[in-house]
Tab-separated table of C-alpha atoms in Angstrom:
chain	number	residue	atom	x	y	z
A	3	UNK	CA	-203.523	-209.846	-119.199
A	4	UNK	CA	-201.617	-212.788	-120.352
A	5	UNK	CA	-204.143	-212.839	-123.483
A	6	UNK	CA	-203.175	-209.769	-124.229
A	7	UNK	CA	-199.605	-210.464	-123.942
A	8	UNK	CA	-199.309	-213.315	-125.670
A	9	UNK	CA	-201.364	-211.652	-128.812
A	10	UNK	CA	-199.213	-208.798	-128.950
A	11	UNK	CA	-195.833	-211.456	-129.263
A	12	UNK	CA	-197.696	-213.104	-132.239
A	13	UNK	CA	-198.289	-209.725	-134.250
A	14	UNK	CA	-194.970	-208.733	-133.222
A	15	UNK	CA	-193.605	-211.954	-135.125
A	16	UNK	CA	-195.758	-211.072	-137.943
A	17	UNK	CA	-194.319	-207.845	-138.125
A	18	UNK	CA	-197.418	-205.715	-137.285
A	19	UNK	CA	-196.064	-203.661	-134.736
A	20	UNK	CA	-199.455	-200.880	-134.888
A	21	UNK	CA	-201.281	-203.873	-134.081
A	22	UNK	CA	-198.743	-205.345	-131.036
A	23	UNK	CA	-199.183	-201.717	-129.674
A	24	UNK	CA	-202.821	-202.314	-129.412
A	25	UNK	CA	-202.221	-205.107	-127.197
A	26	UNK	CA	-200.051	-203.439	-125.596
A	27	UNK	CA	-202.363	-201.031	-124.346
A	28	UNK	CA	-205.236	-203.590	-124.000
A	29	UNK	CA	-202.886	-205.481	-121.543
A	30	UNK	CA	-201.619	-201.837	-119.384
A	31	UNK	CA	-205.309	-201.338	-119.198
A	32	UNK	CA	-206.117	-204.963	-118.209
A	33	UNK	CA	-203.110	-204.130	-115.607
A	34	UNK	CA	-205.240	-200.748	-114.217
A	35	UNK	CA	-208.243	-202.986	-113.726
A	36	UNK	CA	-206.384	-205.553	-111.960
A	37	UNK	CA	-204.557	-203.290	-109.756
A	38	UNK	CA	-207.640	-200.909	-108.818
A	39	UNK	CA	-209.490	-204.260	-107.397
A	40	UNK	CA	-206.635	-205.122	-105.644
A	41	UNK	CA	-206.042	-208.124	-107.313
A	42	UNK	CA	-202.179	-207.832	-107.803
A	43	UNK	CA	-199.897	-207.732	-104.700
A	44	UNK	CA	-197.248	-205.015	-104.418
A	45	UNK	CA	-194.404	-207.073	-105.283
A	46	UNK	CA	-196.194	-207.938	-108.092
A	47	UNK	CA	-196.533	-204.542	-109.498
A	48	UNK	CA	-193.209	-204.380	-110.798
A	49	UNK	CA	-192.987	-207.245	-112.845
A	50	UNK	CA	-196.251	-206.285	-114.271
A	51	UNK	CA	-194.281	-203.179	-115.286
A	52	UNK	CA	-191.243	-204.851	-116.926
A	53	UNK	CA	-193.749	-206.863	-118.534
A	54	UNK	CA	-195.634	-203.909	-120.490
A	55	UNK	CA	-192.363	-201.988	-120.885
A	56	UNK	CA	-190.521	-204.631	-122.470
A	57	UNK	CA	-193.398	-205.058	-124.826
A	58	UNK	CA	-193.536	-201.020	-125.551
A	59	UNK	CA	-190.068	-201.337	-126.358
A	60	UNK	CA	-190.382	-204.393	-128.743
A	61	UNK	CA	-193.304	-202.311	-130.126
A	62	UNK	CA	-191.083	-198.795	-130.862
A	63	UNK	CA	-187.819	-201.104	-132.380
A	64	UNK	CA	-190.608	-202.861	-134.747
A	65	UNK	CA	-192.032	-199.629	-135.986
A	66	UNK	CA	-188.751	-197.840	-136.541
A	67	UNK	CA	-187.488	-200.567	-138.178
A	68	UNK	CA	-191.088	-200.812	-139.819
A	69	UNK	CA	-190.337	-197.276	-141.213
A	70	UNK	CA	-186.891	-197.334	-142.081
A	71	UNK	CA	-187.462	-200.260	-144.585
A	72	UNK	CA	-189.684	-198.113	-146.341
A	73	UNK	CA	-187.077	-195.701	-146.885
């Protein structure tokens, strides 16, 4: 997960924010893998979730901001 994470935050400063979104989802699936085994706690959960949704949200600003440049 933290891969993930931390791959998304570099194309993010690159300004690929397609790309980030990838990761994104590569790390909300690495979360679903993790979860179904059991392997994060319950309390855990919702940092997992601020995680991913702070990253979506990085993600949608890029890409309008992405597409706004362009005119």
């Amino acid at each position: 997960f933290e891969l993930f994470e931390l791959e998304a935050e570099s194309a993010l400063a690159a300004g690929l924010p397609v790309v980030a979104y990838d990761y994104v989802a590569r790390c909300s699936h690495t979360f679903n893998l993790l979860d179904t085994r059991g392997a994060v706690a319950l309390s855990e959960r919702v940092k997992f979730f601020a995680r991913i949704r702070a990253l979506t949200r990085r993600c949608a600003e890029a890409f309008v901001q992405e597409r706004e440049a362009l005119g």
